[in-house]
XYZ file of C-alpha atoms in Angstrom:
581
model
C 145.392 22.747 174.780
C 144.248 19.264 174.018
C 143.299 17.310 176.808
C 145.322 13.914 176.744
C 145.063 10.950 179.352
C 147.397 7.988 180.567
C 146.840 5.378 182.240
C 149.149 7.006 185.297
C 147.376 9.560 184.915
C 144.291 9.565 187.080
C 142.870 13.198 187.263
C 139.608 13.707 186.936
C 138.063 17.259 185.578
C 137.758 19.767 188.431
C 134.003 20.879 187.182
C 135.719 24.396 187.492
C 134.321 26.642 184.729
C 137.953 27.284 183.109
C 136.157 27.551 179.743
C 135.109 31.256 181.034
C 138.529 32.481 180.343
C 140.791 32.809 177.294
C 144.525 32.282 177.093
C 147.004 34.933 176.209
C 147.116 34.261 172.356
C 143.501 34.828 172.002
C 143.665 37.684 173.786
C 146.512 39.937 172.518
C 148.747 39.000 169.371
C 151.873 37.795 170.844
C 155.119 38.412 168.722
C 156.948 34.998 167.866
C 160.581 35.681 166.575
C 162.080 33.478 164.102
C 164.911 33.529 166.174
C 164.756 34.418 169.923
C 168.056 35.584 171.303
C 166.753 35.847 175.093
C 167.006 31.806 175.240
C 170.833 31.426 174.714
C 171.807 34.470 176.501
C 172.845 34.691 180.539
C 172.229 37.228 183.727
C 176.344 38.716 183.782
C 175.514 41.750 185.573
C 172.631 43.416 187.592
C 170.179 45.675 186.165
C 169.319 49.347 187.647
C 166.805 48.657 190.449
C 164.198 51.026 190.948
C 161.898 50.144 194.600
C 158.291 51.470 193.968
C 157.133 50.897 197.269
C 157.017 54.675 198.397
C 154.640 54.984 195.637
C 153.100 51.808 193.969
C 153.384 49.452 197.492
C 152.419 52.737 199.275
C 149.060 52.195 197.486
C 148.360 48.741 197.802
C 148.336 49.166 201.676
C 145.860 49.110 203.837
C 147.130 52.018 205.867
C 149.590 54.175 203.332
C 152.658 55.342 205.110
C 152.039 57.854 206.934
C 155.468 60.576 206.770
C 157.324 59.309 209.326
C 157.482 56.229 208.005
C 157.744 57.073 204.045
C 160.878 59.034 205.392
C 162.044 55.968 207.469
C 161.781 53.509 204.387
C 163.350 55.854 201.794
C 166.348 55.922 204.036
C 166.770 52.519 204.271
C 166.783 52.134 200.570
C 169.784 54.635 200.243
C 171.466 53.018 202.688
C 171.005 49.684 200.837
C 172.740 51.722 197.949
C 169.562 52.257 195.274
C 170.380 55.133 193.317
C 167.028 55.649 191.540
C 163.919 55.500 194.023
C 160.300 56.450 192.841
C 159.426 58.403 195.681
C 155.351 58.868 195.237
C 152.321 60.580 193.527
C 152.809 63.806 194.497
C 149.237 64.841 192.614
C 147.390 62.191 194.527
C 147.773 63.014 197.975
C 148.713 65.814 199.720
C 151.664 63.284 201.740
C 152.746 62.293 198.561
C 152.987 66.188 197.846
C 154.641 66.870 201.321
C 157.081 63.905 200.713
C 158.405 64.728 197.836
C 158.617 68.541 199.161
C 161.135 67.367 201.883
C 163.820 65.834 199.533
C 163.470 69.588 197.861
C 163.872 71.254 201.063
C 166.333 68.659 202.887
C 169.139 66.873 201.981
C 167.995 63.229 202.587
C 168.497 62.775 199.198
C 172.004 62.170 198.304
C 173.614 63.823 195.117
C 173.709 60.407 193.186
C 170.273 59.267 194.078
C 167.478 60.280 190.867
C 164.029 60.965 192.620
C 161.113 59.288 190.271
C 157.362 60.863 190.393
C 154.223 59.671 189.107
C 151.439 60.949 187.376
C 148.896 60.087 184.841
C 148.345 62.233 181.513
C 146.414 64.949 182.889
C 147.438 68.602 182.480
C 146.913 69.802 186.051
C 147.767 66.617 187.603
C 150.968 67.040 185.231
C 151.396 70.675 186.399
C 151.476 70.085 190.376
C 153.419 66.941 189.666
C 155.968 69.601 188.305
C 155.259 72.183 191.029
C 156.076 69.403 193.516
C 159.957 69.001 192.004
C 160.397 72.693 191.902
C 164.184 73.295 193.680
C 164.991 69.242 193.845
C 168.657 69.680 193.008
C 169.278 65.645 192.410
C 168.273 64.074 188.686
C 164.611 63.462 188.443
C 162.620 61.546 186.383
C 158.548 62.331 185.989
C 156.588 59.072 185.337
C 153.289 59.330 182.897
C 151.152 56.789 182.777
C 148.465 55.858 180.843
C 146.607 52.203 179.842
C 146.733 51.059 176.539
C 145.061 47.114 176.490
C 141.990 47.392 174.555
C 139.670 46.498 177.501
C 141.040 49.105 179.644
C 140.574 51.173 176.262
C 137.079 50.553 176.044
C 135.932 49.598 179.203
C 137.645 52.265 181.360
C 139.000 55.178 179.122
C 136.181 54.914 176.204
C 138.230 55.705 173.414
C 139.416 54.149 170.435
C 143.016 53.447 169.334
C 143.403 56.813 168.088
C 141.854 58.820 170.522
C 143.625 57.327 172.801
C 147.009 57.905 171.124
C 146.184 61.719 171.126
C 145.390 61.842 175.175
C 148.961 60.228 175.563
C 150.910 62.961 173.264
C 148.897 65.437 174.803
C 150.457 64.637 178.553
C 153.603 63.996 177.029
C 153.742 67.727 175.605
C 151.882 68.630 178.764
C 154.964 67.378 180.694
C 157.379 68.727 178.073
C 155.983 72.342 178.398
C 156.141 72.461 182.110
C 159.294 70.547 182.650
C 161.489 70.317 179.223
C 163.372 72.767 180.170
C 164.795 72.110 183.795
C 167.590 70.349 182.867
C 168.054 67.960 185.889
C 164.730 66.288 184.456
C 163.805 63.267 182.491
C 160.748 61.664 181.104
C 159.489 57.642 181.437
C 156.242 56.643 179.919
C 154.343 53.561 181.161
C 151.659 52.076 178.862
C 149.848 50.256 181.174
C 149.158 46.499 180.783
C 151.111 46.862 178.403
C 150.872 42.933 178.055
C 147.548 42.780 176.585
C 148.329 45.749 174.631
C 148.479 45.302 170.445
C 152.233 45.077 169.715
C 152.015 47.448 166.694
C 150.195 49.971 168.823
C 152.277 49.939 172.267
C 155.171 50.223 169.352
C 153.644 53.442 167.223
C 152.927 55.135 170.766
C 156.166 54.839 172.762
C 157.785 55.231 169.189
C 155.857 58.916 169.347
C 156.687 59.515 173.040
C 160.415 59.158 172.489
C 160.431 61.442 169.716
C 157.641 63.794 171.589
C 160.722 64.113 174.090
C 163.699 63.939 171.921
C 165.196 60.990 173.165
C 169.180 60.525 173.379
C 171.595 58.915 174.685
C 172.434 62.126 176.949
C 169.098 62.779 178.275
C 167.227 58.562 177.652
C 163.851 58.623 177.863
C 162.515 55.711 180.466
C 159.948 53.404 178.229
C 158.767 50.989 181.265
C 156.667 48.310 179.511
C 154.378 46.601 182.274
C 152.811 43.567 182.932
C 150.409 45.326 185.262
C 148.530 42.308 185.099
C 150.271 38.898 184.723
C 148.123 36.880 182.044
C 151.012 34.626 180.207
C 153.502 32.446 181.448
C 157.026 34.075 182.096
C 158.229 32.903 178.419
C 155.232 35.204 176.559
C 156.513 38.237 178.365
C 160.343 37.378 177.185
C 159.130 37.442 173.574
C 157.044 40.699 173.887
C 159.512 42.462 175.739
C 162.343 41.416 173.136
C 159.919 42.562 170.210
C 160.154 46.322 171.312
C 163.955 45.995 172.383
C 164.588 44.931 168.823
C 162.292 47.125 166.990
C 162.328 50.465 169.445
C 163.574 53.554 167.190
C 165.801 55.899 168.916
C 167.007 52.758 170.706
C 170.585 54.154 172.001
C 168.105 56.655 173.716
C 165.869 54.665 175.450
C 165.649 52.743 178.704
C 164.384 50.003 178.470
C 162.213 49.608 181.614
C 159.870 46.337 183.207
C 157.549 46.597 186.067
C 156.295 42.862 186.552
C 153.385 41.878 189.010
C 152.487 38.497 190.478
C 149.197 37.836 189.698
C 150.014 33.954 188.734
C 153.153 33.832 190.771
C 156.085 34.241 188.254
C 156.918 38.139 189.063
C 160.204 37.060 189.227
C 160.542 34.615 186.290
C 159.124 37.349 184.338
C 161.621 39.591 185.297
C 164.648 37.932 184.759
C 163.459 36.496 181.404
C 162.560 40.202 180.281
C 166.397 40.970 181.189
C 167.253 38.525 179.515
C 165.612 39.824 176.732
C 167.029 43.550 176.542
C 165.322 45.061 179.576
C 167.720 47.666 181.410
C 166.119 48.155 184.628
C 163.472 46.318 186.986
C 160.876 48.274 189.033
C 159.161 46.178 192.185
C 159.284 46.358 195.525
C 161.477 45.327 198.496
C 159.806 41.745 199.530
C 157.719 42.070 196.722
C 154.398 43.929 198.678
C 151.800 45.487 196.136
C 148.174 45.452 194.977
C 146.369 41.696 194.524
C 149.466 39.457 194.888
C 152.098 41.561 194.577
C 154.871 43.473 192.507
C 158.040 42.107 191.711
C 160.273 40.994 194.488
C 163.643 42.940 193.656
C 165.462 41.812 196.981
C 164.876 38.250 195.659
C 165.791 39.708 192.422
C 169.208 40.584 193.549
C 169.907 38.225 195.967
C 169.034 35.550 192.972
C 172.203 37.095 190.961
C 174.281 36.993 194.125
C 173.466 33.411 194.463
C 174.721 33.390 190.753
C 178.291 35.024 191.852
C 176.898 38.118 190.006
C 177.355 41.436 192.111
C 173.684 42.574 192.949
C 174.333 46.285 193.255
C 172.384 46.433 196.418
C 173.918 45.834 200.203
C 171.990 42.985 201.717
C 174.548 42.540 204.360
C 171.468 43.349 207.060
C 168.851 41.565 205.614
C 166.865 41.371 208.931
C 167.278 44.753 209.360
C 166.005 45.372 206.737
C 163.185 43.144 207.357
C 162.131 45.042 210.176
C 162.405 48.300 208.693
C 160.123 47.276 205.662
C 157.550 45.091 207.591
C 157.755 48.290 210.568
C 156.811 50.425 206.833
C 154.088 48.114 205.686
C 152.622 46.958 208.788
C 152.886 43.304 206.972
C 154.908 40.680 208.075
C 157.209 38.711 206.002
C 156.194 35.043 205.504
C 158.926 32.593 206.875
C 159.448 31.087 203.967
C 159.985 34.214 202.117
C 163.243 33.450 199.663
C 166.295 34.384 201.495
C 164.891 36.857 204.109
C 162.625 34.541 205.871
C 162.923 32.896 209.363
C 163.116 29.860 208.096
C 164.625 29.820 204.552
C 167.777 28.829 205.889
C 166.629 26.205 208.245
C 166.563 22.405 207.701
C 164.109 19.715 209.960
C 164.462 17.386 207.830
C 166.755 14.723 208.905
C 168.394 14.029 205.197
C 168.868 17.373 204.612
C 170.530 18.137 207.961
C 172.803 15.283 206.997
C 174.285 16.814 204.211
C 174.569 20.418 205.785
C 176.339 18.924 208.818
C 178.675 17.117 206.126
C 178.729 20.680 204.149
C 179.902 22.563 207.345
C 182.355 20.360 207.761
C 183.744 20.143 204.552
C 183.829 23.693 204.115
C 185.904 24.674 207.480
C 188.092 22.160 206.649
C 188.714 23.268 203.561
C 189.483 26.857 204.958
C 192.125 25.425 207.247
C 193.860 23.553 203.971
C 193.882 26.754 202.181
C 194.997 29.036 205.252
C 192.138 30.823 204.176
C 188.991 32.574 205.731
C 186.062 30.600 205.955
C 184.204 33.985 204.447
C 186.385 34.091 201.589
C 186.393 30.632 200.038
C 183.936 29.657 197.797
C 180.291 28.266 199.276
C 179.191 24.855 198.591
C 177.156 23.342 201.406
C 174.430 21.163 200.634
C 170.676 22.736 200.791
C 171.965 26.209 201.501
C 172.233 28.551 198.258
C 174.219 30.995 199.798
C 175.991 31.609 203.206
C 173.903 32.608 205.524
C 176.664 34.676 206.791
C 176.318 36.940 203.754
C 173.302 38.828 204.382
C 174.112 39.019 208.277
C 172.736 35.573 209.579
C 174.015 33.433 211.837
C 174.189 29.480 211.421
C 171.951 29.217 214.849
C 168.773 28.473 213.133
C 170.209 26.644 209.938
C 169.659 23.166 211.607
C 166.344 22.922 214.220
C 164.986 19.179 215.243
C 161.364 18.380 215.191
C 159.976 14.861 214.645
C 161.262 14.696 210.880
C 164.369 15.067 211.814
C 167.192 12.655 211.899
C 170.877 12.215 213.642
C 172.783 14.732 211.721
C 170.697 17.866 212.630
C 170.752 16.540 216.178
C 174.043 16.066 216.559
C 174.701 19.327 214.659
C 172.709 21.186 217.425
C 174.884 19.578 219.905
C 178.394 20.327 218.248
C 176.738 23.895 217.876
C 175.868 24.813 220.978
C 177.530 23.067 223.853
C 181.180 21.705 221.554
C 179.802 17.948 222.393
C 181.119 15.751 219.189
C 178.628 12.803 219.267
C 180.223 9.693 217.692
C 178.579 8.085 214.298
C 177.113 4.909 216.820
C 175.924 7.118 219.261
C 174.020 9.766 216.991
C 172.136 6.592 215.568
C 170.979 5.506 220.080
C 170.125 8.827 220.475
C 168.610 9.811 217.699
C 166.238 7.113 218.807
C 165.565 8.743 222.154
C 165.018 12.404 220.712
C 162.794 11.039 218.203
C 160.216 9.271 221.001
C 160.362 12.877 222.379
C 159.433 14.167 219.149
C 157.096 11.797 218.946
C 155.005 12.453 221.900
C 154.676 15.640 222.493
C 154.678 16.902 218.397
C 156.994 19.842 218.963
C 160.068 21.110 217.946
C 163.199 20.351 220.148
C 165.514 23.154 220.878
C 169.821 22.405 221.787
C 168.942 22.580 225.599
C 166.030 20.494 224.856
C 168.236 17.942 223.029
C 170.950 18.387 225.672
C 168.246 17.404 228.465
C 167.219 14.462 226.360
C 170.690 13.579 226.274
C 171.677 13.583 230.061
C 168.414 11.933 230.522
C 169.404 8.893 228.418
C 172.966 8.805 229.353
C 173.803 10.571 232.658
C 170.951 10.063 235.225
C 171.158 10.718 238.366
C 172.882 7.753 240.222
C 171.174 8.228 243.558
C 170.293 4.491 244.953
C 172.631 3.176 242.657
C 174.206 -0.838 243.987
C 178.124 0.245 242.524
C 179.976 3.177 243.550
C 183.666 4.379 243.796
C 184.751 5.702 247.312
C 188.435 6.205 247.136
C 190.717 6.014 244.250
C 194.397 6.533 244.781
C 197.511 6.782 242.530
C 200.901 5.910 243.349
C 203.021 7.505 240.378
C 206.132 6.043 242.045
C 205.889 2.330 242.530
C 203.230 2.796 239.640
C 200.173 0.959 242.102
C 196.579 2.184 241.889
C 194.609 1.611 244.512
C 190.490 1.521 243.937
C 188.166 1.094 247.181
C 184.412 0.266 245.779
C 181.137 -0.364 247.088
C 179.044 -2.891 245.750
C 175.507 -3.656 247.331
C 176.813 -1.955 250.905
C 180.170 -4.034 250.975
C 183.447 -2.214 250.305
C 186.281 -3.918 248.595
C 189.709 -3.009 248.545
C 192.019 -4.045 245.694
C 195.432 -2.857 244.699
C 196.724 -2.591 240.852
C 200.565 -2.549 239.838
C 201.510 -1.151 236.359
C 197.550 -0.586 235.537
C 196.053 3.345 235.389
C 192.789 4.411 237.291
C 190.391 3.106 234.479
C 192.042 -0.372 234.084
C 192.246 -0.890 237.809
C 188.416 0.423 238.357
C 187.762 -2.192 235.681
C 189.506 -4.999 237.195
C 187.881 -4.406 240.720
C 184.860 -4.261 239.256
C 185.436 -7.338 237.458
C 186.311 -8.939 240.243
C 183.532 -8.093 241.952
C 181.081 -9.564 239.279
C 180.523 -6.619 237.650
C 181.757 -6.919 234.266
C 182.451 -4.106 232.335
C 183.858 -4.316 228.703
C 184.701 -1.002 227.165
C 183.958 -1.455 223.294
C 185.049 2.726 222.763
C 185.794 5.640 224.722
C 185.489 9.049 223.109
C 186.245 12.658 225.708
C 185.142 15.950 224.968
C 185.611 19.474 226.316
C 182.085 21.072 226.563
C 181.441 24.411 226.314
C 179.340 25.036 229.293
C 178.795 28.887 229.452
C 182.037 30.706 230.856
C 183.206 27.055 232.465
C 184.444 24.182 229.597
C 183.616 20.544 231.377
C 185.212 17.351 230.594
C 182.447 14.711 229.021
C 183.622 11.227 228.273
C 181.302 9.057 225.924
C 181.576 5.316 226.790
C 180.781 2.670 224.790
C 180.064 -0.691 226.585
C 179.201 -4.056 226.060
C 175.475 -4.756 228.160
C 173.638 -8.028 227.964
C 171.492 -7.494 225.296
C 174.269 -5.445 222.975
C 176.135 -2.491 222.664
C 174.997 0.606 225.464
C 176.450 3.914 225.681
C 176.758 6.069 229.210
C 178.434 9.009 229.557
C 180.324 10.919 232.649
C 180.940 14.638 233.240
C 183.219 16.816 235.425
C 185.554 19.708 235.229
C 188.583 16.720 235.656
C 188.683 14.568 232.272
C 189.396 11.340 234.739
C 186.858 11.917 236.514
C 184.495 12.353 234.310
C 185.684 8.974 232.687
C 185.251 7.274 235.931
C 182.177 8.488 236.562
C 181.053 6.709 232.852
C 182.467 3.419 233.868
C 180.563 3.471 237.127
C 177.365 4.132 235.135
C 177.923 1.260 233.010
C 178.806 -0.478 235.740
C 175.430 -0.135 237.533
C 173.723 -0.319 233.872
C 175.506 -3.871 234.016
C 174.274 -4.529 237.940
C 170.878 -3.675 236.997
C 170.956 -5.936 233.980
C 172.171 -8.901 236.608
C 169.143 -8.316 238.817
C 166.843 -8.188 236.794
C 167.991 -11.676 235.082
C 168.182 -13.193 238.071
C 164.321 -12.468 238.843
């Protein structure tokens, strides 16, 4: 690629030594269609899923599985519904062996669930890959493997092209003799790296495999074309795959297989391209765990075609039981920001986003209520959040968390969450002020009772020494007279209100008493507070220097509305002292 610079461009060469490596199109000849079909056409419906990770992740581990927990993770993945599970390497290891013995001899292996083994093309790894199926009574499919990319050819197998070709078609009649005749078994042939494999030659040899093992449409022979190692961007791998699922023989036979890895990050760009491109089934691993950086992610694989209203196949319903289960399996945590199953991948701190998923929530209950429909049920389109939460068993708890980038929506989101408390538009912009000097200060994340503590701080204090209170308060419903007794720097007053409620007549005492208060708004809500619901009445007031907000609480909504006007009344009282200094 020729190097080109701008003048917004300022980048200077990393001194790197990039020259040491080749691109793809030096390195393998990489079939360019006239006319590529996998660009105009779209994912309609899921492919068959096959998890490797009893096998393939099982390897890339630090510490395999040990049985207990192979057994533990294979039931998990018929629970999630996968109907075609490679189970292990039964010539590799003698758990493996055991393993694969126990679906024989057990029936944790439902009737529509096809048991895959693995084995390269060696005649007595072949054979006691066979013994180890002996009495399996579901479909099975036995896996050879071999790698076909010239540097692999001569730098690991030492042979040429057709030496090569011969070692295959000898373990594919090596599997044929010991296994062509059970009739609950099938064949799949892997020719590894297939990527950096000549097209013409990965062609001729799966071309001979598929007539090796008489492939037809009742008994398809597997072809699973992998890009063991990831050298191309996710386009290359389209075209290559869509070469052989044009120019296959025997096509109505075959399966057209992919087993992408993530050595440059694209595992799953690669995959859905290749589908895209004729593929029929996608091999990876659950989270996406294997050797270097990874196999395919297949839960984000599925969960991507959800998020597409395509039906993934696969019951994610759980997804952090499932987490548990697989990172229990692995012994590898899940990163947070892992797509969909992550801690955080449904969680906003930023205060723009939080904005619109506050709006989004909104919108979408109330558009429930106008169709007398479910909120589950109607379709999902809330800012920021590709899917509902609620899908794959999560709650909206976490969806909105405050930390110093955050701004009045997620805040008053966490209060409307967890305590009911409806903040006005004014009053999210004050105390959004207050929660961010919090933030601020201490640099950490605020949690609801955090922000609720913030909140009482700033607008219900504790009114011990205060100059204004309210010692008797009196309603006469009959001659319509309230009568307010308050105490203002030690001194009672009595005054007596016809045709005015408690609020007004608190007001005009006050008043009267030079302590003005002018109520700009008044807003009550009923709090959730545990098993008890409390009254809280938001006050809006007019103090010296602007508009001020207080706030008063109690299981009675009057009182809790008196109580706010006698905090802005000693907010007001303050303000007078303090002028007068």
């Amino acid at each position: 690629m020729t190097t080109t610079t701008s003048a917004w461009n300022r980048q200077r060469p990393s001194g790197m030594p990039s020259h040491r490596y080749a691109d793809v199109y030096s390195r393998v000849e990489v079939p360019l269609g006239t006319e590529r079909l996998w660009p105009t056409r779209r994912l309609t419906q899921a492919p068959l899923w096959v998890p490797v990770d009893l096998r393939d992740g099982n390897q890339a581990l630090a510490e395999p599985m040990d049985p207990a927990r192979k057994r533990r993770f294979f039931e998990l993945m018929v629970r999630m519904g996968y109907t075609e599970i490679e189970v292990g390497y039964p010539s590799a290891s003698r758990t493996d062996y055991d393993f694969v013995r126990l679906i024989a001899d057990t029936d944790i292996a439902p009737d529509d669930v096809t048991i895959v083994v693995f084995t390269p093309a060696r005649r007595d790894l072949i054979e006691r890959t066979v013994e180890s199926i002996r009495g399996i009574r579901n479909d099975v499919v036995i896996h050879l493997y071999t790698a076909t990319a010239p540097t692999w050819r001569d730098t690991v197998l030492g042979k040429d092209r057709d030496e090569l070709r011969e070692l295959i078609l000898a373990g594919g009649r090596d599997v044929w003799e010991f296994a062509g005749h059970l009739p609950n078994v099938r064949f799949e042939f892997s020719p590894e790296v297939f990527t950096l494999t000549e097209p013409d030659y990965v062609l001729e040899i799966c071309d001979a495999m598929t007539e090796l093992w008489d492939a037809r449409p009742e008994r398809p022979v597997i072809l699973n074309l992998p890009a063991t190692v990831e050298i191309a961007t996710p386009n290359v791998y389209a075209d290559q795959i869509e070469y052989m699922h044009t120019h296959l023989a025997r096509r109505d036979g075959v399966i057209l297989s992919v087993h992408p890895h993530n050595d440059r990050g694209t595992g799953i760009a690669c995959a859905e391209l290749a589908v895209l491109a004729g593929a029929q089934r996608v091999e990876g691993c659950l989270f996406g765990n294997g050797e270097r950086t990874g196999n395919v992610d297949i839960a984000t694989l599925a969960l991507n075609l959800h998020a597409q209203g395509v039906d993934p196949m696969i019951d994610f319903s759980d997804i952090d039981e499932i987490r548990r289960t697989v990172e229990y399996c692995n012994r590898i945590d899940v990163h947070p920001r892992h797509p969909y199953v992550g801690d955080l991948v449904h969680t906003a701190f930023s205060g723009t986003h939080q904005d619109a998923i506050k709006k989004g929530f909104a919108e979408h209950r109330a558009r429930a209520a106008a169709e007398g429909r479910d909120e589950s049920e109607i379709a999902w389109r809330v800012p920021y959040l590709p899917i509902d939460p609620a899908d794959i068993g999560r709650s909206y708890d976490a969806v909105i968390r405050v930390n110093s980038q955050s701004g009045k929506g997620g805040i008053a989101y966490l209060l409307e969450t967890a305590f009911g408390l409806e903040l006005p538009r004014r009053l999210q912009i004050d105390f959004s002020r207050h929660v961010q000097r919090h933030t601020d200060t201490t640099g950490d994340e605020v949690t609801a009772d955090d922000i609720w503590s913030i909140f009482t701080s700033a607008y219900l204090p504790e009114d011990t020494d205060c100059p204004v209170r309210l010692i008797a308060l009196n309603i006469d419903e009959v001659a319509a007279r309230t009568d307010v007794t308050v105490r203002v720097d030690g001194v009672e007053h009595h005054s007596a209100h016809d045709d005015a409620g408690p609020i007004d007549a608190l007001v005009q005492t006050l008043g009267s008493h030079g302590i003005p208060v002018e109520i700009l708004s008044l807003h009550q809500n009923s709090m959730r507070s545990g098993a008890d619901a409390e009254a809280l009445t938001i006050l809006e007031y007019r103090a010296p220097d602007g508009p001020a907000w207080v706030a008063g609480r109690d299981r009675s909504a009057l009182t809790a509305t008196l109580d706010a006007v006698l905090r802005a009344a000693n907010a007001v009282a303050a303000a007078r002292e303090v002028s007068a200094r």
